[in-house]
């Protein structure tokens, strides 16, 4: 069965650089979520999209933006990267009132 | 406001012992979902169980069992005859049934319980 695909799996960036993370949800899933998990922390909700429209917003910094495209894939753009942005970034997708399926995550390291 | 509390930060057991991971939640919603996820050292989040607020029936899946009690707002997870491969961080999570636009609400995670099973 198709799963949620995230790319890249690992990313190393320098401070003040920009990073783009991509997420390909399970086909026909209508909602995409982004989460950030710092070292030793629980995943924190950043933002979600329902049918390509932003549906909810969590603790997402102003330096971050996200969108969902016509083919339902989503991208998380992060600018002016800081050391504190080093984390595991998860994308998840769901079908209305169904469960959540998580991708394998993108491990971002800012040096 | 929604909140999930996992009071046990770390638990260490010896293989074949039974272990229970506690989860207490807070929500004002009457309809909600509860989840358990496993996060091994490799980092992925592995789905274990989803339970809706109207289904208090306990569930058993192999060595895993879950006890949902609305009266105490708890959703505890027991591993019977633990194995070294059970070593991981376990997260309890909560979501509301609906949010704006009809989509499913985002997940609120507890802080996680790190389980170490020693041979």
PDB file of C-alpha atoms in Angstrom:
ATOM      1  CA  UNK A   1       0.000   0.000   0.000  1.00  0.00           C
ATOM      2  CA  UNK A   2       1.177   3.515  -0.751  1.00  0.00           C
ATOM      3  CA  UNK A   3       2.476   5.455   2.212  1.00  0.00           C
ATOM      4  CA  UNK A   4       3.249   9.089   2.906  1.00  0.00           C
ATOM      5  CA  UNK A   5       6.460  10.020   1.135  1.00  0.00           C
ATOM      6  CA  UNK A   6       8.730  12.700   2.499  1.00  0.00           C
ATOM      7  CA  UNK A   7      11.829  14.079   0.855  1.00  0.00           C
ATOM      8  CA  UNK A   8      14.614  14.502   1.505  1.00  0.00           C
ATOM      9  CA  UNK A   9      15.214  12.086   4.394  1.00  0.00           C
ATOM     10  CA  UNK A  10      18.162  14.087   5.665  1.00  0.00           C
ATOM     11  CA  UNK A  11      19.121  17.697   5.105  1.00  0.00           C
ATOM     12  CA  UNK A  12      22.038  19.740   6.368  1.00  0.00           C
ATOM     13  CA  UNK A  13      21.862  23.508   6.063  1.00  0.00           C
ATOM     14  CA  UNK A  14      23.836  26.416   7.400  1.00  0.00           C
ATOM     15  CA  UNK A  15      22.399  29.169   9.531  1.00  0.00           C
ATOM     16  CA  UNK A  16      20.430  31.768   7.601  1.00  0.00           C
ATOM     17  CA  UNK A  17      19.939  29.422   4.658  1.00  0.00           C
ATOM     18  CA  UNK A  18      16.594  28.303   3.260  1.00  0.00           C
ATOM     19  CA  UNK A  19      15.195  24.764   3.214  1.00  0.00           C
ATOM     20  CA  UNK A  20      12.238  23.177   1.455  1.00  0.00           C
ATOM     21  CA  UNK A  21      10.713  19.938   2.632  1.00  0.00           C
ATOM     22  CA  UNK A  22       8.309  17.971   0.482  1.00  0.00           C
ATOM     23  CA  UNK A  23       5.458  15.656   1.361  1.00  0.00           C
ATOM     24  CA  UNK A  24       3.433  13.386  -0.899  1.00  0.00           C
ATOM     25  CA  UNK A  25       0.294  12.205   0.920  1.00  0.00           C
ATOM     26  CA  UNK A  26      -1.532   8.959   0.393  1.00  0.00           C
ATOM     27  CA  UNK A  27      -3.722   9.249  -2.730  1.00  0.00           C
ATOM     28  CA  UNK A  28      -7.272  10.446  -1.953  1.00  0.00           C
ATOM     29  CA  UNK A  29      -6.333  11.604   1.548  1.00  0.00           C
ATOM     30  CA  UNK A  30      -7.846  15.056   1.956  1.00  0.00           C
ATOM     31  CA  UNK A  31      -5.793  16.502   4.809  1.00  0.00           C
ATOM     32  CA  UNK A  32      -2.059  17.041   5.250  1.00  0.00           C
ATOM     33  CA  UNK A  33      -0.363  17.950   8.519  1.00  0.00           C
ATOM     34  CA  UNK A  34       3.156  19.107   9.336  1.00  0.00           C
ATOM     35  CA  UNK A  35       4.804  18.449  12.692  1.00  0.00           C
ATOM     36  CA  UNK A  36       8.166  19.433  14.160  1.00  0.00           C
ATOM     37  CA  UNK A  37       9.895  17.210  16.699  1.00  0.00           C
ATOM     38  CA  UNK A  38      12.932  18.641  18.453  1.00  0.00           C
ATOM     39  CA  UNK A  39      15.497  16.353  20.116  1.00  0.00           C
ATOM     40  CA  UNK A  40      13.905  14.569  23.062  1.00  0.00           C
ATOM     41  CA  UNK A  41      10.602  16.344  22.482  1.00  0.00           C
ATOM     42  CA  UNK A  42       7.136  15.320  21.396  1.00  0.00           C
ATOM     43  CA  UNK A  43       5.922  16.252  17.903  1.00  0.00           C
ATOM     44  CA  UNK A  44       4.472  19.740  17.746  1.00  0.00           C
ATOM     45  CA  UNK A  45       1.791  20.642  15.243  1.00  0.00           C
ATOM     46  CA  UNK A  46       2.808  23.308  12.735  1.00  0.00           C
ATOM     47  CA  UNK A  47       0.118  23.599  10.085  1.00  0.00           C
ATOM     48  CA  UNK A  48      -2.490  21.618   8.178  1.00  0.00           C
ATOM     49  CA  UNK A  49      -4.262  21.755   4.840  1.00  0.00           C
ATOM     50  CA  UNK A  50      -7.681  20.422   3.934  1.00  0.00           C
ATOM     51  CA  UNK A  51      -8.412  20.110   0.241  1.00  0.00           C
ATOM     52  CA  UNK A  52      -5.483  22.427  -0.541  1.00  0.00           C
ATOM     53  CA  UNK A  53      -6.689  25.182   1.803  1.00  0.00           C
ATOM     54  CA  UNK A  54      -4.980  25.949   5.098  1.00  0.00           C
ATOM     55  CA  UNK A  55      -7.241  24.503   7.759  1.00  0.00           C
ATOM     56  CA  UNK A  56      -5.370  25.015  11.021  1.00  0.00           C
ATOM     57  CA  UNK A  57      -2.226  26.615  12.304  1.00  0.00           C
ATOM     58  CA  UNK A  58      -0.127  25.699  15.286  1.00  0.00           C
ATOM     59  CA  UNK A  59       3.182  26.962  16.579  1.00  0.00           C
ATOM     60  CA  UNK A  60       4.686  27.678  13.186  1.00  0.00           C
ATOM     61  CA  UNK A  61       7.321  30.456  13.126  1.00  0.00           C
ATOM     62  CA  UNK A  62       6.774  33.374  10.775  1.00  0.00           C
ATOM     63  CA  UNK A  63       9.962  32.308   8.953  1.00  0.00           C
ATOM     64  CA  UNK A  64       8.154  29.144   7.877  1.00  0.00           C
ATOM     65  CA  UNK A  65       5.476  28.859   5.245  1.00  0.00           C
ATOM     66  CA  UNK A  66       3.698  25.969   3.663  1.00  0.00           C
ATOM     67  CA  UNK A  67       1.319  25.229   0.869  1.00  0.00           C
ATOM     68  CA  UNK A  68      -0.501  22.362  -0.751  1.00  0.00           C
ATOM     69  CA  UNK A  69      -0.460  22.086  -4.510  1.00  0.00           C
ATOM     70  CA  UNK A  70      -3.050  20.983  -7.063  1.00  0.00           C
ATOM     71  CA  UNK A  71      -1.616  17.440  -7.049  1.00  0.00           C
ATOM     72  CA  UNK A  72      -2.050  17.422  -3.223  1.00  0.00           C
ATOM     73  CA  UNK A  73       1.621  17.323  -2.412  1.00  0.00           C
ATOM     74  CA  UNK A  74       2.721  19.820   0.197  1.00  0.00           C
ATOM     75  CA  UNK A  75       5.893  21.796   0.800  1.00  0.00           C
ATOM     76  CA  UNK A  76       7.214  23.355   3.971  1.00  0.00           C
ATOM     77  CA  UNK A  77       9.513  26.288   3.306  1.00  0.00           C
ATOM     78  CA  UNK A  78      11.849  27.477   6.027  1.00  0.00           C
ATOM     79  CA  UNK A  79      13.905  30.625   5.695  1.00  0.00           C
ATOM     80  CA  UNK A  80      16.610  32.279   7.799  1.00  0.00           C
ATOM     81  CA  UNK A  81      17.318  28.951   9.429  1.00  0.00           C
ATOM     82  CA  UNK A  82      18.421  28.948  13.049  1.00  0.00           C
ATOM     83  CA  UNK A  83      20.232  26.285  15.047  1.00  0.00           C
ATOM     84  CA  UNK A  84      17.000  25.708  16.965  1.00  0.00           C
ATOM     85  CA  UNK A  85      15.249  24.621  13.777  1.00  0.00           C
ATOM     86  CA  UNK A  86      17.259  21.394  13.839  1.00  0.00           C
ATOM     87  CA  UNK A  87      14.585  18.751  14.258  1.00  0.00           C
ATOM     88  CA  UNK A  88      12.709  15.872  12.737  1.00  0.00           C
ATOM     89  CA  UNK A  89       9.896  17.144  10.523  1.00  0.00           C
ATOM     90  CA  UNK A  90       6.962  14.837   9.954  1.00  0.00           C
ATOM     91  CA  UNK A  91       4.231  15.036   7.431  1.00  0.00           C
ATOM     92  CA  UNK A  92       1.018  13.092   7.957  1.00  0.00           C
ATOM     93  CA  UNK A  93      -2.071  12.645   5.868  1.00  0.00           C
ATOM     94  CA  UNK A  94      -5.583  11.532   6.685  1.00  0.00           C
ATOM     95  CA  UNK A  95      -8.933  10.877   5.099  1.00  0.00           C
ATOM     96  CA  UNK A  96     -11.802  12.671   6.825  1.00  0.00           C
ATOM     97  CA  UNK A  97     -12.414  11.051  10.217  1.00  0.00           C
ATOM     98  CA  UNK A  98      -9.862   8.383   9.516  1.00  0.00           C
ATOM     99  CA  UNK A  99      -6.544   7.727  11.135  1.00  0.00           C
ATOM    100  CA  UNK A 100      -3.317   9.589  10.527  1.00  0.00           C
ATOM    101  CA  UNK A 101      -0.528   8.103   8.448  1.00  0.00           C
ATOM    102  CA  UNK A 102       2.901   9.567   9.071  1.00  0.00           C
ATOM    103  CA  UNK A 103       5.813   9.748   6.688  1.00  0.00           C
ATOM    104  CA  UNK A 104       9.263   8.643   7.763  1.00  0.00           C
ATOM    105  CA  UNK A 105      10.252  12.226   8.469  1.00  0.00           C
ATOM    106  CA  UNK A 106      12.947  14.612   7.309  1.00  0.00           C
ATOM    107  CA  UNK A 107      15.833  15.132   9.687  1.00  0.00           C
ATOM    108  CA  UNK A 108      17.012  18.722   9.350  1.00  0.00           C
ATOM    109  CA  UNK A 109      20.343  19.715  10.825  1.00  0.00           C
ATOM    110  CA  UNK A 110      21.281  23.386  10.902  1.00  0.00           C
ATOM    111  CA  UNK A 111      24.980  24.061  11.414  1.00  0.00           C
TER     112      UNK A 111
ATOM    113  CA  UNK B   1      -7.952  23.190  25.913  1.00  0.00           C
ATOM    114  CA  UNK B   2      -6.755  19.742  25.001  1.00  0.00           C
ATOM    115  CA  UNK B   3      -3.898  18.146  26.877  1.00  0.00           C
ATOM    116  CA  UNK B   4      -2.253  14.748  27.104  1.00  0.00           C
ATOM    117  CA  UNK B   5      -0.182  13.793  30.122  1.00  0.00           C
ATOM    118  CA  UNK B   6       2.225  10.897  30.252  1.00  0.00           C
ATOM    119  CA  UNK B   7       3.583  11.083  33.758  1.00  0.00           C
ATOM    120  CA  UNK B   8       6.197   8.384  33.272  1.00  0.00           C
ATOM    121  CA  UNK B   9       9.213   9.885  31.538  1.00  0.00           C
ATOM    122  CA  UNK B  10      11.294   6.723  31.484  1.00  0.00           C
ATOM    123  CA  UNK B  11      10.644   3.108  32.415  1.00  0.00           C
ATOM    124  CA  UNK B  12      13.188   0.326  32.522  1.00  0.00           C
ATOM    125  CA  UNK B  13      12.187  -3.331  32.736  1.00  0.00           C
ATOM    126  CA  UNK B  14      13.785  -6.701  32.250  1.00  0.00           C
ATOM    127  CA  UNK B  15      12.686  -8.833  29.357  1.00  0.00           C
ATOM    128  CA  UNK B  16       9.464 -10.834  29.933  1.00  0.00           C
ATOM    129  CA  UNK B  17       8.181  -8.397  32.516  1.00  0.00           C
ATOM    130  CA  UNK B  18       4.781  -6.782  31.973  1.00  0.00           C
ATOM    131  CA  UNK B  19       4.751  -2.996  31.757  1.00  0.00           C
ATOM    132  CA  UNK B  20       1.953  -0.424  31.708  1.00  0.00           C
ATOM    133  CA  UNK B  21       2.328   3.023  30.183  1.00  0.00           C
ATOM    134  CA  UNK B  22      -0.062   5.597  31.583  1.00  0.00           C
ATOM    135  CA  UNK B  23      -1.893   8.268  29.636  1.00  0.00           C
ATOM    136  CA  UNK B  24      -4.323  10.850  30.986  1.00  0.00           C
ATOM    137  CA  UNK B  25      -6.054  13.313  28.708  1.00  0.00           C
ATOM    138  CA  UNK B  26      -8.130  16.475  28.941  1.00  0.00           C
ATOM    139  CA  UNK B  27     -10.669  17.654  26.420  1.00  0.00           C
ATOM    140  CA  UNK B  28     -13.979  19.506  26.391  1.00  0.00           C
ATOM    141  CA  UNK B  29     -15.114  17.687  23.276  1.00  0.00           C
ATOM    142  CA  UNK B  30     -17.607  14.870  23.552  1.00  0.00           C
ATOM    143  CA  UNK B  31     -16.288  13.290  20.375  1.00  0.00           C
ATOM    144  CA  UNK B  32     -12.574  12.695  20.150  1.00  0.00           C
ATOM    145  CA  UNK B  33      -9.978  10.104  19.224  1.00  0.00           C
ATOM    146  CA  UNK B  34      -7.113   8.657  21.224  1.00  0.00           C
ATOM    147  CA  UNK B  35      -3.979   7.134  19.778  1.00  0.00           C
ATOM    148  CA  UNK B  36      -0.782   5.385  20.743  1.00  0.00           C
ATOM    149  CA  UNK B  37       2.352   5.642  18.612  1.00  0.00           C
ATOM    150  CA  UNK B  38       5.707   3.932  18.963  1.00  0.00           C
ATOM    151  CA  UNK B  39       8.902   5.732  17.997  1.00  0.00           C
ATOM    152  CA  UNK B  40      11.916   3.426  17.825  1.00  0.00           C
ATOM    153  CA  UNK B  41      15.458   4.826  17.750  1.00  0.00           C
ATOM    154  CA  UNK B  42      15.255   5.009  13.952  1.00  0.00           C
ATOM    155  CA  UNK B  43      12.770   7.855  14.390  1.00  0.00           C
ATOM    156  CA  UNK B  44       9.641   6.912  12.477  1.00  0.00           C
ATOM    157  CA  UNK B  45       6.250   7.108  14.164  1.00  0.00           C
ATOM    158  CA  UNK B  46       4.560   3.729  14.153  1.00  0.00           C
ATOM    159  CA  UNK B  47       0.800   3.675  14.620  1.00  0.00           C
ATOM    160  CA  UNK B  48      -0.392   1.239  17.274  1.00  0.00           C
ATOM    161  CA  UNK B  49      -4.043   1.963  17.982  1.00  0.00           C
ATOM    162  CA  UNK B  50      -6.870   4.455  17.471  1.00  0.00           C
ATOM    163  CA  UNK B  51      -9.901   4.576  19.731  1.00  0.00           C
ATOM    164  CA  UNK B  52     -12.915   6.874  19.494  1.00  0.00           C
ATOM    165  CA  UNK B  53     -14.555   8.381  22.549  1.00  0.00           C
ATOM    166  CA  UNK B  54     -17.702   6.297  22.193  1.00  0.00           C
ATOM    167  CA  UNK B  55     -15.916   2.984  22.256  1.00  0.00           C
ATOM    168  CA  UNK B  56     -14.729   2.098  25.743  1.00  0.00           C
ATOM    169  CA  UNK B  57     -14.192  -1.524  24.927  1.00  0.00           C
ATOM    170  CA  UNK B  58     -10.719  -2.645  25.854  1.00  0.00           C
ATOM    171  CA  UNK B  59      -8.583  -4.060  23.082  1.00  0.00           C
ATOM    172  CA  UNK B  60      -5.952  -6.724  22.908  1.00  0.00           C
ATOM    173  CA  UNK B  61      -3.559  -7.236  20.026  1.00  0.00           C
ATOM    174  CA  UNK B  62      -1.019  -9.949  20.662  1.00  0.00           C
ATOM    175  CA  UNK B  63       1.135  -8.814  23.585  1.00  0.00           C
ATOM    176  CA  UNK B  64      -0.402  -5.325  23.521  1.00  0.00           C
ATOM    177  CA  UNK B  65      -3.558  -4.290  25.323  1.00  0.00           C
ATOM    178  CA  UNK B  66      -5.262  -0.978  25.943  1.00  0.00           C
ATOM    179  CA  UNK B  67      -7.566   0.096  28.746  1.00  0.00           C
ATOM    180  CA  UNK B  68      -9.774   3.104  27.987  1.00  0.00           C
ATOM    181  CA  UNK B  69     -11.702   4.599  30.915  1.00  0.00           C
ATOM    182  CA  UNK B  70     -13.663   7.767  30.233  1.00  0.00           C
ATOM    183  CA  UNK B  71     -14.528   8.131  33.919  1.00  0.00           C
ATOM    184  CA  UNK B  72     -10.876   8.779  34.716  1.00  0.00           C
ATOM    185  CA  UNK B  73      -9.901  10.195  31.289  1.00  0.00           C
ATOM    186  CA  UNK B  74      -7.253   7.552  30.922  1.00  0.00           C
ATOM    187  CA  UNK B  75      -6.060   5.421  28.041  1.00  0.00           C
ATOM    188  CA  UNK B  76      -3.374   3.110  29.371  1.00  0.00           C
ATOM    189  CA  UNK B  77      -1.225   0.749  27.351  1.00  0.00           C
ATOM    190  CA  UNK B  78       0.117  -2.564  28.624  1.00  0.00           C
ATOM    191  CA  UNK B  79       2.824  -4.691  27.052  1.00  0.00           C
ATOM    192  CA  UNK B  80       2.797  -8.262  28.279  1.00  0.00           C
ATOM    193  CA  UNK B  81       6.022 -10.284  28.355  1.00  0.00           C
ATOM    194  CA  UNK B  82       8.099  -7.378  27.099  1.00  0.00           C
ATOM    195  CA  UNK B  83      10.878  -7.928  24.591  1.00  0.00           C
ATOM    196  CA  UNK B  84      14.031  -5.986  23.763  1.00  0.00           C
ATOM    197  CA  UNK B  85      12.422  -4.926  20.458  1.00  0.00           C
ATOM    198  CA  UNK B  86       9.773  -3.077  22.462  1.00  0.00           C
ATOM    199  CA  UNK B  87      12.403  -0.537  23.500  1.00  0.00           C
ATOM    200  CA  UNK B  88      11.230   2.784  22.113  1.00  0.00           C
ATOM    201  CA  UNK B  89       9.522   6.033  23.015  1.00  0.00           C
ATOM    202  CA  UNK B  90       5.758   5.643  23.215  1.00  0.00           C
ATOM    203  CA  UNK B  91       3.463   8.582  22.613  1.00  0.00           C
ATOM    204  CA  UNK B  92      -0.167   8.899  23.565  1.00  0.00           C
ATOM    205  CA  UNK B  93      -2.090  11.428  21.456  1.00  0.00           C
ATOM    206  CA  UNK B  94      -5.525  13.024  21.225  1.00  0.00           C
ATOM    207  CA  UNK B  95      -7.459  14.630  18.400  1.00  0.00           C
ATOM    208  CA  UNK B  96     -10.844  16.239  18.197  1.00  0.00           C
ATOM    209  CA  UNK B  97     -13.241  14.879  15.634  1.00  0.00           C
ATOM    210  CA  UNK B  98     -13.779  18.022  13.644  1.00  0.00           C
ATOM    211  CA  UNK B  99     -12.181  21.338  13.093  1.00  0.00           C
ATOM    212  CA  UNK B 100     -12.740  24.201  10.708  1.00  0.00           C
ATOM    213  CA  UNK B 101     -13.514  23.032   7.229  1.00  0.00           C
ATOM    214  CA  UNK B 102     -14.611  19.559   8.249  1.00  0.00           C
ATOM    215  CA  UNK B 103     -11.176  18.046   8.282  1.00  0.00           C
ATOM    216  CA  UNK B 104      -9.897  15.949  11.132  1.00  0.00           C
ATOM    217  CA  UNK B 105      -8.264  17.891  13.945  1.00  0.00           C
ATOM    218  CA  UNK B 106      -4.548  17.814  14.495  1.00  0.00           C
ATOM    219  CA  UNK B 107      -2.950  15.468  16.995  1.00  0.00           C
ATOM    220  CA  UNK B 108      -1.946  16.648  20.444  1.00  0.00           C
ATOM    221  CA  UNK B 109       0.865  14.475  21.761  1.00  0.00           C
ATOM    222  CA  UNK B 110       1.937  13.695  25.282  1.00  0.00           C
ATOM    223  CA  UNK B 111       5.605  14.113  26.190  1.00  0.00           C
ATOM    224  CA  UNK B 112       6.243  10.425  25.617  1.00  0.00           C
ATOM    225  CA  UNK B 113       7.485   7.569  27.772  1.00  0.00           C
ATOM    226  CA  UNK B 114      10.864   6.065  26.979  1.00  0.00           C
ATOM    227  CA  UNK B 115      10.736   2.328  27.535  1.00  0.00           C
ATOM    228  CA  UNK B 116      13.962   0.370  27.875  1.00  0.00           C
ATOM    229  CA  UNK B 117      13.704  -3.402  27.914  1.00  0.00           C
ATOM    230  CA  UNK B 118      16.892  -5.102  29.020  1.00  0.00           C
ATOM    231  CA  UNK B 119      17.761  -8.704  28.206  1.00  0.00           C
TER     232      UNK B 119
END
